[in-house]
Tab-separated table of C-alpha atoms and ligand atoms in Angstrom:
chain	number	residue	atom	x	y	z
S	15	MET	CA	0.000	0.000	0.000
S	16	THR	CA	1.310	3.410	-0.903
S	17	ALA	CA	1.532	6.287	1.524
S	18	PRO	CA	-1.788	7.728	2.654
S	19	ASP	CA	-3.285	10.418	0.442
S	20	PRO	CA	-5.237	12.486	2.921
S	21	SER	CA	-7.305	14.261	0.332
S	22	ALA	CA	-8.738	11.013	-1.002
S	23	ALA	CA	-9.108	8.598	1.893
S	24	ARG	CA	-12.390	7.992	3.647
S	25	ALA	CA	-12.334	7.581	7.428
S	26	THR	CA	-13.351	3.947	7.140
S	27	GLU	CA	-10.511	3.261	4.675
S	28	ILE	CA	-7.953	4.895	6.937
S	29	ALA	CA	-9.151	2.837	9.902
S	30	ALA	CA	-8.886	-0.388	7.898
S	31	GLN	CA	-5.336	0.428	6.752
S	32	VAL	CA	-4.203	1.349	10.246
S	33	GLN	CA	-5.810	-1.756	11.742
S	34	SER	CA	-4.113	-3.996	9.174
S	35	GLY	CA	-0.771	-2.284	9.683
S	36	ALA	CA	-0.513	-1.101	6.045
S	37	TRP	CA	-0.282	2.469	7.343
S	38	THR	CA	0.982	3.613	10.709
S	39	ALA	CA	-1.121	6.148	12.569
S	40	ARG	CA	1.947	8.353	12.593
S	41	GLU	CA	2.227	8.587	8.824
S	42	VAL	CA	-1.510	9.146	8.471
S	43	VAL	CA	-1.456	11.954	11.026
S	44	SER	CA	1.700	13.559	9.573
S	45	ALA	CA	0.224	13.602	6.072
S	46	HIS	CA	-2.970	15.212	7.343
S	47	LEU	CA	-1.118	17.768	9.455
S	48	GLU	CA	0.765	18.822	6.351
S	49	ARG	CA	-2.555	19.272	4.538
S	50	VAL	CA	-4.000	21.136	7.554
S	51	ARG	CA	-1.168	23.677	7.363
S	52	ARG	CA	-1.716	24.280	3.644
S	53	THR	CA	-5.461	24.577	4.171
S	54	GLN	CA	-4.893	27.039	6.984
S	55	ASP	CA	-2.776	29.310	4.767
S	56	ALA	CA	-5.438	29.285	2.080
S	57	THR	CA	-8.677	29.367	4.102
S	58	ASN	CA	-8.122	30.213	7.800
S	59	ALA	CA	-10.254	27.156	8.629
S	60	PHE	CA	-8.475	26.483	11.922
S	61	THR	CA	-8.006	28.287	15.209
S	62	GLN	CA	-5.385	25.810	16.468
S	63	ILE	CA	-3.286	23.015	15.020
S	64	LEU	CA	-2.523	20.354	17.626
S	65	ASP	CA	0.674	18.881	16.151
S	66	THR	CA	2.240	17.593	19.352
S	67	ASN	CA	-0.895	16.110	20.893
S	68	ALA	CA	-1.808	14.473	17.591
S	69	LEU	CA	1.609	12.928	16.981
S	70	ASP	CA	1.738	11.676	20.586
S	71	ALA	CA	-1.678	10.035	20.225
S	72	ALA	CA	-0.587	8.465	16.928
S	73	ALA	CA	2.600	7.108	18.485
S	74	ALA	CA	0.563	5.604	21.337
S	75	LEU	CA	-1.740	3.862	18.863
S	76	ASP	CA	1.189	2.490	16.856
S	77	ALA	CA	2.835	1.263	20.058
S	78	ARG	CA	-0.391	-0.471	21.047
S	79	ARG	CA	-0.476	-2.363	17.736
S	80	GLU	CA	3.174	-3.265	17.978
S	81	ALA	CA	2.739	-4.650	21.477
S	82	GLY	CA	-0.669	-6.261	20.964
S	83	GLY	CA	-0.248	-7.828	17.554
S	84	PRO	CA	-2.194	-7.637	14.292
S	85	ASP	CA	-5.674	-7.829	15.850
S	86	SER	CA	-5.076	-5.338	18.615
S	87	LEU	CA	-6.851	-2.400	16.923
S	88	GLN	CA	-9.876	-4.350	15.666
S	89	ASP	CA	-12.145	-2.941	18.364
S	90	LEU	CA	-11.345	0.648	17.303
S	91	PRO	CA	-13.638	1.519	14.387
S	92	LEU	CA	-11.846	4.843	13.846
S	93	ALA	CA	-8.268	3.675	14.455
S	94	GLY	CA	-5.882	6.426	13.399
S	95	VAL	CA	-8.582	8.595	11.783
S	96	PRO	CA	-7.621	12.280	12.041
S	97	PHE	CA	-10.467	14.589	12.999
S	98	ALA	CA	-11.084	18.238	13.847
S	99	VAL	CA	-13.683	19.879	16.083
S	100	LYS	CA	-15.304	23.286	16.102
S	101	ALA	CA	-13.950	25.798	18.614
S	102	ASN	CA	-17.116	25.575	20.761
S	103	ILE	CA	-16.635	21.858	21.501
S	104	GLY	CA	-14.607	21.359	24.662
S	105	VAL	CA	-11.244	19.610	24.594
S	106	ALA	CA	-9.292	18.959	27.791
S	107	GLY	CA	-6.209	21.150	28.002
S	108	VAL	CA	-6.974	22.998	24.757
S	109	VAL	CA	-8.390	26.522	24.437
S	110	THR	CA	-12.127	26.270	23.775
S	111	ASP	CA	-13.334	29.789	23.095
S	112	ALA	CA	-16.171	29.485	20.552
S	113	ALA	CA	-14.192	32.102	18.568
S	114	SER	CA	-15.210	34.737	21.118
S	115	ALA	CA	-12.973	37.246	22.871
S	116	ILE	CA	-14.985	36.753	26.048
S	117	LEU	CA	-13.789	33.139	26.313
S	118	ASN	CA	-10.234	34.054	25.342
S	119	GLY	CA	-7.836	31.523	26.855
S	120	TYR	CA	-10.544	29.371	28.449
S	121	ILE	CA	-9.301	25.785	28.866
S	122	PRO	CA	-11.834	23.134	29.908
S	123	PRO	CA	-10.802	20.463	32.378
S	124	ARG	CA	-12.246	17.595	30.324
S	125	ASP	CA	-13.234	16.530	26.830
S	126	ALA	CA	-16.800	17.003	25.653
S	127	THR	CA	-18.498	13.592	25.611
S	128	VAL	CA	-18.499	13.481	21.795
S	129	VAL	CA	-14.747	14.140	21.680
S	130	ALA	CA	-14.035	11.547	24.379
S	131	ARG	CA	-16.056	8.940	22.482
S	132	LEU	CA	-14.301	9.597	19.164
S	133	LYS	CA	-10.920	9.346	20.867
S	134	ALA	CA	-11.948	6.117	22.602
S	135	ALA	CA	-12.739	4.685	19.150
S	136	GLY	CA	-9.172	5.397	17.997
S	137	ALA	CA	-9.727	8.734	16.241
S	138	ILE	CA	-7.000	11.371	16.622
S	139	LEU	CA	-7.801	15.044	17.173
S	140	ILE	CA	-5.470	17.144	15.011
S	141	ALA	CA	-7.011	20.630	14.862
S	142	ILE	CA	-9.686	23.016	16.127
S	143	THR	CA	-11.878	24.706	13.534
S	144	ASN	CA	-12.888	28.333	13.082
S	145	GLN	CA	-16.508	29.469	13.337
S	146	ASP	CA	-18.866	32.391	13.824
S	147	GLU	CA	-18.651	33.578	17.441
S	148	PHE	CA	-20.822	31.322	19.662
S	149	GLY	CA	-22.314	29.763	16.507
S	150	MET	CA	-24.247	32.923	15.664
S	151	GLY	CA	-23.934	33.466	11.949
S	152	GLY	CA	-24.143	31.849	8.570
S	153	SER	CA	-20.833	32.760	6.948
S	154	SER	CA	-17.999	32.224	9.465
S	155	GLU	CA	-17.007	35.848	8.977
S	156	ARG	CA	-17.847	36.808	12.563
S	157	SER	CA	-14.957	35.203	14.372
S	158	ALA	CA	-12.339	36.605	16.723
S	159	TYR	CA	-9.869	34.798	14.410
S	160	GLY	CA	-11.035	36.439	11.182
S	161	PRO	CA	-13.181	34.952	8.427
S	162	VAL	CA	-12.953	31.469	6.931
S	163	ARG	CA	-12.501	31.388	3.146
S	164	ASN	CA	-14.181	28.791	0.959
S	165	PRO	CA	-11.629	26.283	-0.368
S	166	TRP	CA	-13.387	26.295	-3.762
S	167	ASP	CA	-13.007	30.055	-4.159
S	168	HIS	CA	-11.053	32.039	-1.613
S	169	GLY	CA	-13.096	35.155	-2.337
S	170	ARG	CA	-16.264	33.469	-1.089
S	171	VAL	CA	-17.561	32.490	2.331
S	172	ALA	CA	-17.427	28.908	3.593
S	173	GLY	CA	-20.878	29.224	5.164
S	174	GLY	CA	-21.433	29.004	8.863
S	175	SER	CA	-21.339	28.859	11.623
S	176	SER	CA	-19.283	25.628	11.339
S	177	GLY	CA	-17.451	27.008	8.281
S	178	GLY	CA	-14.026	25.843	9.429
S	179	SER	CA	-15.197	22.248	9.833
S	180	ALA	CA	-16.782	22.180	6.367
S	181	ALA	CA	-13.793	23.882	4.719
S	182	ALA	CA	-11.381	21.476	6.438
S	183	VAL	CA	-13.205	18.407	5.148
S	184	ALA	CA	-13.720	19.884	1.673
S	185	ALA	CA	-10.030	20.719	1.415
S	186	GLY	CA	-9.041	17.170	2.311
S	187	ALA	CA	-7.343	18.225	5.548
S	188	VAL	CA	-9.445	15.791	7.638
S	189	PRO	CA	-11.968	13.126	6.634
S	190	LEU	CA	-14.129	13.893	9.667
S	191	ALA	CA	-15.019	17.047	11.573
S	192	LEU	CA	-17.582	17.960	14.198
S	193	GLY	CA	-19.652	21.100	14.235
S	194	THR	CA	-22.752	22.264	16.038
S	195	ASP	CA	-26.115	22.906	14.425
S	196	THR	CA	-28.691	25.140	16.087
S	197	GLY	CA	-30.421	26.366	12.940
S	198	GLY	CA	-28.322	24.887	10.141
S	199	SER	CA	-24.717	25.511	11.121
S	200	VAL	CA	-23.473	22.091	10.062
S	201	ARG	CA	-25.627	21.623	6.960
S	202	GLN	CA	-25.342	25.049	5.341
S	203	PRO	CA	-21.518	25.293	5.369
S	204	SER	CA	-21.404	21.680	4.176
S	205	ALA	CA	-23.594	22.706	1.230
S	206	PHE	CA	-21.388	25.734	0.504
S	207	CYS	CA	-18.233	23.579	0.593
S	208	GLY	CA	-19.581	20.510	-1.225
S	209	VAL	CA	-19.442	17.948	1.597
S	210	VAL	CA	-21.902	15.844	3.598
S	211	GLY	CA	-23.281	17.604	6.684
S	212	PHE	CA	-25.547	15.797	9.117
S	213	LYS	CA	-27.565	16.968	12.109
S	214	PRO	CA	-28.962	13.988	14.005
S	215	THR	CA	-32.335	13.861	15.734
S	216	TYR	CA	-32.365	16.097	18.839
S	217	GLY	CA	-31.023	14.111	21.787
S	218	THR	CA	-28.875	11.714	19.754
S	219	LEU	CA	-25.503	13.296	20.566
S	220	SER	CA	-24.515	14.630	23.957
S	221	ARG	CA	-23.919	18.365	24.335
S	222	SER	CA	-22.028	17.884	27.553
S	223	GLY	CA	-18.862	19.968	27.267
S	224	VAL	CA	-20.191	21.938	24.284
S	225	VAL	CA	-20.572	25.733	24.657
S	226	PRO	CA	-24.349	26.271	24.542
S	227	PHE	CA	-26.173	28.639	22.180
S	228	ALA	CA	-29.887	27.718	22.277
S	229	SER	CA	-30.444	24.575	24.273
S	230	SER	CA	-33.786	23.443	22.820
S	231	LEU	CA	-32.263	23.557	19.313
S	232	ASP	CA	-28.533	22.768	19.708
S	233	GLN	CA	-27.243	19.487	18.375
S	234	VAL	CA	-23.728	18.331	17.530
S	235	GLY	CA	-23.350	17.493	13.838
S	236	ILE	CA	-20.945	15.553	11.641
S	237	VAL	CA	-19.118	16.653	8.474
S	238	THR	CA	-17.540	14.073	6.130
S	239	ARG	CA	-17.051	13.438	2.433
S	240	HIS	CA	-19.158	10.288	2.502
S	241	ALA	CA	-22.284	9.281	4.418
S	242	SER	CA	-20.768	5.879	5.268
S	243	ASP	CA	-18.152	7.708	7.364
S	244	THR	CA	-20.904	9.759	8.989
S	245	ALA	CA	-22.640	6.549	10.045
S	246	VAL	CA	-19.546	5.130	11.747
S	247	ALA	CA	-18.870	8.364	13.629
S	248	LEU	CA	-22.526	8.592	14.643
S	249	ASP	CA	-22.595	5.088	16.108
S	250	VAL	CA	-19.394	5.748	18.021
S	251	MET	CA	-20.722	8.965	19.603
S	252	ALA	CA	-24.436	8.238	20.080
S	253	GLY	CA	-26.037	6.843	23.201
S	254	ARG	CA	-27.176	8.033	26.597
S	255	ASP	CA	-24.890	10.340	28.484
S	256	PRO	CA	-25.715	10.926	32.137
S	257	SER	CA	-24.184	14.388	31.898
S	258	ASP	CA	-26.690	15.535	29.229
S	259	ALA	CA	-30.201	14.717	30.386
S	260	THR	CA	-31.643	15.309	26.900
S	261	THR	CA	-29.813	12.340	25.404
S	262	VAL	CA	-31.783	9.275	24.419
S	263	SER	CA	-30.504	5.980	23.215
S	264	MET	CA	-30.957	5.311	19.522
S	265	PRO	CA	-30.530	2.010	17.706
S	266	ALA	CA	-27.130	1.754	15.997
S	267	VAL	CA	-27.182	2.631	12.315
S	268	GLY	CA	-24.552	0.048	11.387
S	269	ARG	CA	-22.579	-0.062	8.180
S	270	ILE	CA	-23.964	2.001	5.334
S	271	THR	CA	-23.000	1.294	1.753
S	272	SER	CA	-23.955	3.183	-1.373
S	273	ASP	CA	-26.831	1.050	-2.556
S	274	ALA	CA	-29.159	2.366	-5.256
S	275	ALA	CA	-31.750	-0.163	-4.048
S	276	ASP	CA	-32.253	2.058	-0.990
S	277	LEU	CA	-33.928	4.602	-3.264
S	278	GLU	CA	-36.432	2.158	-4.738
S	279	GLY	CA	-39.887	2.879	-3.402
S	280	LEU	CA	-38.577	5.665	-1.137
S	281	ARG	CA	-41.361	8.229	-0.745
S	282	VAL	CA	-39.872	11.709	-1.102
S	283	GLY	CA	-41.883	14.876	-0.444
S	284	VAL	CA	-40.403	17.971	-2.054
S	285	VAL	CA	-41.420	21.048	-0.061
S	286	ARG	CA	-42.966	23.068	-2.888
S	287	ASP	CA	-42.599	26.530	-1.455
S	288	LEU	CA	-38.882	26.110	-0.768
S	289	VAL	CA	-37.790	25.166	-4.292
S	290	GLY	CA	-39.464	28.120	-6.020
S	291	GLU	CA	-39.353	31.876	-5.644
S	292	GLY	CA	-36.613	33.191	-3.371
S	293	THR	CA	-34.294	30.376	-4.454
S	294	SER	CA	-31.444	30.953	-6.920
S	295	ALA	CA	-31.627	29.477	-10.433
S	296	ALA	CA	-28.656	27.218	-9.687
S	297	VAL	CA	-30.359	25.801	-6.610
S	298	GLN	CA	-33.665	25.295	-8.457
S	299	ASN	CA	-31.724	23.460	-11.163
S	300	ALA	CA	-30.022	21.213	-8.647
S	301	ALA	CA	-33.419	20.387	-7.111
S	302	ARG	CA	-34.814	19.413	-10.511
S	303	THR	CA	-31.795	17.270	-11.364
S	304	LEU	CA	-31.938	15.474	-8.035
S	305	THR	CA	-35.678	14.888	-8.397
S	306	ARG	CA	-35.039	13.285	-11.784
S	307	ARG	CA	-32.301	11.073	-10.337
S	308	LEU	CA	-34.598	9.974	-7.531
S	309	THR	CA	-37.435	9.156	-9.939
S	310	ASP	CA	-35.074	7.233	-12.247
S	311	ALA	CA	-33.916	5.193	-9.258
S	312	GLY	CA	-37.508	4.195	-8.454
S	313	ALA	CA	-38.343	6.692	-5.699
S	314	GLN	CA	-41.855	8.137	-5.537
S	315	VAL	CA	-41.468	11.888	-5.572
S	316	SER	CA	-44.413	14.107	-4.693
S	317	GLU	CA	-44.864	17.753	-3.718
S	318	ILE	CA	-45.728	18.762	-0.171
S	319	ASP	CA	-46.962	22.032	1.288
S	320	LEU	CA	-45.865	23.277	4.687
S	321	PRO	CA	-48.113	26.313	5.128
S	322	THR	CA	-46.186	27.531	8.176
S	323	GLY	CA	-42.779	26.748	6.647
S	324	ARG	CA	-41.801	30.309	5.801
S	325	ALA	CA	-42.584	31.477	9.347
S	326	GLY	CA	-39.850	29.155	10.581
S	327	VAL	CA	-37.022	31.697	10.304
S	328	ALA	CA	-38.753	34.364	12.394
S	329	CYS	CA	-39.727	31.772	14.955
S	330	TYR	CA	-36.184	30.365	15.008
S	331	TYR	CA	-34.560	33.779	15.567
S	332	LEU	CA	-36.917	34.637	18.419
S	333	ILE	CA	-36.499	31.332	20.215
S	334	SER	CA	-32.743	30.976	19.623
S	335	SER	CA	-32.033	34.558	20.687
S	336	ALA	CA	-34.213	34.224	23.789
S	337	GLU	CA	-32.403	31.052	24.819
S	338	ALA	CA	-29.025	32.604	23.996
S	339	SER	CA	-29.732	35.616	26.210
S	340	SER	CA	-30.273	33.220	29.079
S	341	ASN	CA	-27.369	30.852	28.241
S	342	LEU	CA	-24.826	33.624	27.721
S	343	ALA	CA	-25.781	35.470	30.921
S	344	ARG	CA	-23.098	33.401	32.639
S	345	TYR	CA	-20.288	35.302	30.887
S	346	ASP	CA	-20.132	38.356	33.092
S	347	GLY	CA	-16.477	38.452	34.075
S	348	MET	CA	-17.296	37.361	37.625
S	349	ILE	CA	-16.749	33.604	37.442
S	350	LEU	CA	-16.821	32.990	33.692
S	351	GLY	CA	-15.529	35.221	30.947
S	352	ARG	CA	-12.367	37.285	30.638
S	353	ARG	CA	-12.822	40.252	32.982
S	354	VAL	CA	-12.415	43.779	31.637
S	355	GLY	CA	-12.409	46.875	33.880
S	356	ASP	CA	-10.798	47.671	37.177
S	357	ASN	CA	-12.290	45.867	40.205
S	358	ASN	CA	-12.874	49.075	42.148
S	359	LEU	CA	-15.310	50.265	39.466
S	360	GLY	CA	-17.842	47.954	41.086
S	361	GLU	CA	-19.694	44.890	39.884
S	362	THR	CA	-22.164	46.537	37.502
S	363	GLN	CA	-19.537	48.589	35.685
S	364	VAL	CA	-17.175	45.630	35.381
S	365	MET	CA	-19.940	43.394	34.036
S	366	THR	CA	-20.964	46.037	31.506
S	367	GLN	CA	-17.415	46.613	30.337
S	368	THR	CA	-16.693	42.894	30.206
S	369	ARG	CA	-19.733	42.122	28.090
S	370	SER	CA	-19.261	45.150	25.812
S	371	ALA	CA	-15.637	44.283	25.142
S	372	GLY	CA	-16.044	40.499	25.009
S	373	PHE	CA	-19.024	40.012	22.690
S	374	GLY	CA	-18.893	40.917	19.003
S	375	PRO	CA	-21.661	43.009	17.376
S	376	GLU	CA	-23.733	40.070	16.095
S	377	VAL	CA	-23.758	38.364	19.494
S	378	ARG	CA	-24.758	41.654	21.123
S	379	ARG	CA	-27.593	42.033	18.605
S	380	ARG	CA	-28.891	38.530	19.445
S	381	LEU	CA	-28.692	39.170	23.177
S	382	LEU	CA	-30.651	42.404	22.812
S	383	MET	CA	-33.230	40.688	20.619
S	384	GLY	CA	-33.535	37.768	23.012
S	385	THR	CA	-33.782	39.929	26.105
S	386	PHE	CA	-36.502	41.986	24.445
S	387	ALA	CA	-38.445	38.869	23.377
S	388	LEU	CA	-38.462	37.701	26.991
S	389	ALA	CA	-39.151	41.080	28.596
S	390	ALA	CA	-42.049	41.284	31.004
S	391	GLY	CA	-45.059	42.645	29.152
S	392	HIS	CA	-43.799	41.442	25.759
S	393	GLN	CA	-43.112	37.823	26.507
S	394	ASP	CA	-46.372	36.391	25.270
S	395	GLU	CA	-46.426	38.588	22.204
S	396	TRP	CA	-42.945	37.478	21.042
S	397	TYR	CA	-41.510	34.425	22.761
S	398	GLY	CA	-44.918	32.886	23.507
S	399	GLN	CA	-46.076	33.423	19.947
S	400	ALA	CA	-42.870	31.885	18.582
S	401	LEU	CA	-43.454	28.779	20.707
S	402	ARG	CA	-46.975	28.437	19.296
S	403	VAL	CA	-45.690	28.758	15.726
S	404	ARG	CA	-43.018	26.174	16.494
S	405	ARG	CA	-45.679	23.703	17.643
S	406	LYS	CA	-47.827	24.349	14.551
S	407	LEU	CA	-44.866	23.860	12.240
S	408	ALA	CA	-43.820	20.656	13.981
S	409	ASN	CA	-47.383	19.338	13.601
S	410	GLU	CA	-47.402	20.146	9.891
S	411	ILE	CA	-44.098	18.332	9.464
S	412	ASP	CA	-45.452	15.357	11.428
S	413	ASP	CA	-48.539	15.249	9.228
S	414	ALA	CA	-46.377	15.378	6.106
S	415	PHE	CA	-44.511	12.287	7.303
S	416	ALA	CA	-47.773	10.343	7.309
S	417	GLY	CA	-47.410	10.184	3.518
S	418	VAL	CA	-43.660	10.315	2.837
S	419	ASP	CA	-40.465	8.824	4.255
S	420	VAL	CA	-38.311	11.914	3.777
S	421	LEU	CA	-38.810	15.580	3.000
S	422	MET	CA	-36.519	17.264	0.485
S	423	THR	CA	-35.576	20.956	0.255
S	424	PRO	CA	-32.495	22.841	-0.865
S	425	THR	CA	-30.036	23.253	2.020
S	426	ALA	CA	-29.890	26.994	1.394
S	427	PRO	CA	-31.562	29.358	-1.060
S	428	SER	CA	-28.236	30.129	-2.788
S	429	ASP	CA	-24.686	28.879	-3.113
S	430	ALA	CA	-21.729	30.557	-1.369
S	431	TYR	CA	-21.700	34.333	-1.711
S	432	GLU	CA	-18.723	36.654	-1.698
S	433	LEU	CA	-16.899	37.552	1.507
S	434	GLY	CA	-18.379	40.753	2.893
S	435	GLU	CA	-21.454	40.607	0.649
S	436	LEU	CA	-24.016	40.166	3.446
S	437	ARG	CA	-22.023	41.614	6.317
S	438	SER	CA	-24.111	44.735	6.603
S	439	ASP	CA	-27.426	42.987	5.983
S	440	PRO	CA	-28.156	40.667	8.908
S	441	LEU	CA	-31.746	40.076	7.827
S	442	GLU	CA	-30.705	38.769	4.428
S	443	MET	CA	-28.291	36.416	6.134
S	444	TYR	CA	-31.009	35.240	8.555
S	445	LEU	CA	-33.247	34.414	5.590
S	446	GLY	CA	-30.582	32.001	4.389
S	447	ASP	CA	-31.669	29.685	7.223
S	448	VAL	CA	-35.190	29.224	5.815
S	449	ASP	CA	-34.573	25.582	4.844
S	450	THR	CA	-32.344	24.355	7.634
S	451	CYS	CA	-34.024	25.829	10.725
S	452	LEU	CA	-37.107	23.636	10.198
S	453	ALA	CA	-35.366	20.471	11.399
S	454	ASN	CA	-34.068	22.171	14.560
S	455	LEU	CA	-37.495	23.581	15.388
S	456	ALA	CA	-39.069	20.145	14.889
S	457	GLY	CA	-36.237	18.288	16.638
S	458	ILE	CA	-35.758	15.929	13.680
S	459	GLY	CA	-32.663	14.721	11.828
S	460	ALA	CA	-31.542	16.308	8.554
S	461	ILE	CA	-28.672	15.900	6.122
S	462	SER	CA	-27.151	18.037	3.385
S	463	ILE	CA	-25.589	16.281	0.414
S	464	PRO	CA	-23.530	17.702	-2.448
S	465	ALA	CA	-25.794	18.109	-5.482
S	466	GLY	CA	-23.553	19.403	-8.218
S	467	LEU	CA	-22.022	22.755	-8.993
S	468	GLY	CA	-23.950	25.943	-9.627
S	469	GLU	CA	-23.022	29.363	-10.887
S	470	HIS	CA	-19.344	30.306	-10.554
S	471	GLY	CA	-18.552	26.593	-10.113
S	472	MET	CA	-19.604	26.656	-6.471
S	473	PRO	CA	-21.158	23.576	-4.813
S	474	VAL	CA	-24.905	23.359	-4.217
S	475	GLY	CA	-26.379	21.254	-1.398
S	476	MET	CA	-29.753	19.560	-1.095
S	477	GLN	CA	-31.326	18.642	2.225
S	478	PHE	CA	-33.325	15.621	3.380
S	479	MET	CA	-35.265	15.428	6.648
S	480	ALA	CA	-36.755	12.317	8.282
S	481	PRO	CA	-39.020	11.761	11.303
S	482	ALA	CA	-37.330	11.794	14.721
S	483	GLY	CA	-35.300	8.654	15.278
S	484	ARG	CA	-35.229	7.717	11.577
S	485	ASP	CA	-31.747	9.077	10.882
S	486	GLU	CA	-30.699	5.807	9.291
S	487	VAL	CA	-32.965	6.544	6.314
S	488	LEU	CA	-31.178	9.862	5.843
S	489	LEU	CA	-27.753	8.239	5.827
S	490	ARG	CA	-28.859	5.531	3.391
S	491	THR	CA	-30.445	8.065	1.073
S	492	ALA	CA	-27.375	10.291	1.225
S	493	ALA	CA	-25.007	7.387	0.556
S	494	ALA	CA	-27.088	6.163	-2.359
S	495	LEU	CA	-27.230	9.608	-3.945
S	496	SER	CA	-23.776	10.978	-3.314
S	497	GLY	CA	-21.883	7.746	-2.799
S	498	ASP	CA	-20.856	7.013	-6.358
S	499	THR	CA	-19.762	10.520	-7.137
S	500	PRO	CA	-16.626	11.085	-5.104
S	501	VAL	CA	-16.914	14.550	-3.648
S	502	ALA	CA	-14.372	16.693	-5.424
S	503	THR	CA	-11.865	18.024	-2.964
S	504	ALA	CA	-11.023	21.600	-3.542
S	505	ASP	CA	-7.582	22.638	-4.576
S	506	VAL	CA	-5.983	24.412	-1.658
W	14	LIG	N1	-27.218	30.741	10.888
W	14	LIG	C1	-27.987	30.458	12.055
W	14	LIG	C2	-27.777	31.537	13.088
W	14	LIG	O1	-27.078	32.433	12.806
W	14	LIG	C3	-27.682	29.089	12.574
W	14	LIG	C4	-26.574	29.038	13.538
W	14	LIG	C5	-26.303	27.669	14.099
W	14	LIG	O2	-26.885	26.676	13.677
W	14	LIG	N2	-25.457	27.640	15.115
W	14	LIG	O3	-28.303	31.511	14.141
């Protein structure tokens, strides 16, 4: 076997080669670190590169195989697989700052459960990825580390908020990265970068050790270049976690292969309103092409109406901002958060200065919005109303699933736009979440798959959603549709 080519290997292939001894973990990790450095120069996808930790972990794995013999890594489904995690996912001994100045230098005492479980399966953490501060944004331009550039076109955004994770996988720097998805932050950047982005059913993956944004919507998500890799990572990380009471145990997905037979008889409901007006020509084209492919493969494609669908974005921004204003209240410079202002100014002044200096403008806007939505006298009008809309929308989605197995929409109304293009227009950026926020509001699983290239040669993503707990269908559908076409890795 020749030396590992990081830009081509799937996670499952790497694990098999490391288990068999064809590749050492050390050479796999070194090759990926080299690619990480090149990607960093081109895209700013990373906030930290963990060379020493990664090479130490690789050496330990190689030593274990040497001492234990040929079968000694068989129980590690991700043996030697390099991975990266978003900067809001805690790693013991490593700065975890959610790309915010207020968490500058914060080092958690332990790994987030998802990180611990990947490591226990043999995976090796090699880098931390850049993001929008606290996950608030859709372009990864609002980071204390500067914007992430799309590996397909360095003048365009990578999407967000998990833009670094998507760019890293698209550039072939890692085969696997974790992000978080509150309203689309794993799926939308995956669409913009041409990779597979998956948000499991709410409660599937533990958020313990993850910096919270909006707790009724937050879910950890997985970015790969192939849905079969997503399935392995999911099985490794899923399962009850006593330190996150929202976790439930889900049946293992098992091995997923790209099998066209999985599409035969699959009932697909295309959400009519989301593939028409307000969607770019390139995205509409991709939807038509995918519909044709599904029909040719024997799927039954129909059109579905979600009358409350378009209200999802407003509802999402009210609820997520309200929850954020409560979750982020802890960063006041007293116990948590880097303190700004002289102590003898008094508590109120120090808190004000700390929060003004520590939070970027978008985070401040969300906190103001959220505080207003929860204010006495307005609560029922805003937050209460948003909760009622959320329930109505979830019921409509439930009803739709009485007749179809999966719902299909674009992942976003357009492909990746230019850096700076939407910076001064927050509302326009919020509207970009029209497709993805539905799954978070309903608590269901959703996946974005690469669906060809649009204008300017940029990737377009299409999204599938399934009823809660039916994530396996999403992974099978994704593997069947995007499995045979190797996802082009961008030239970094
Ligand atoms: N773009 C959305 C927002 O800005 C989604 C963010 C996310 O999923 N973390 O809130």
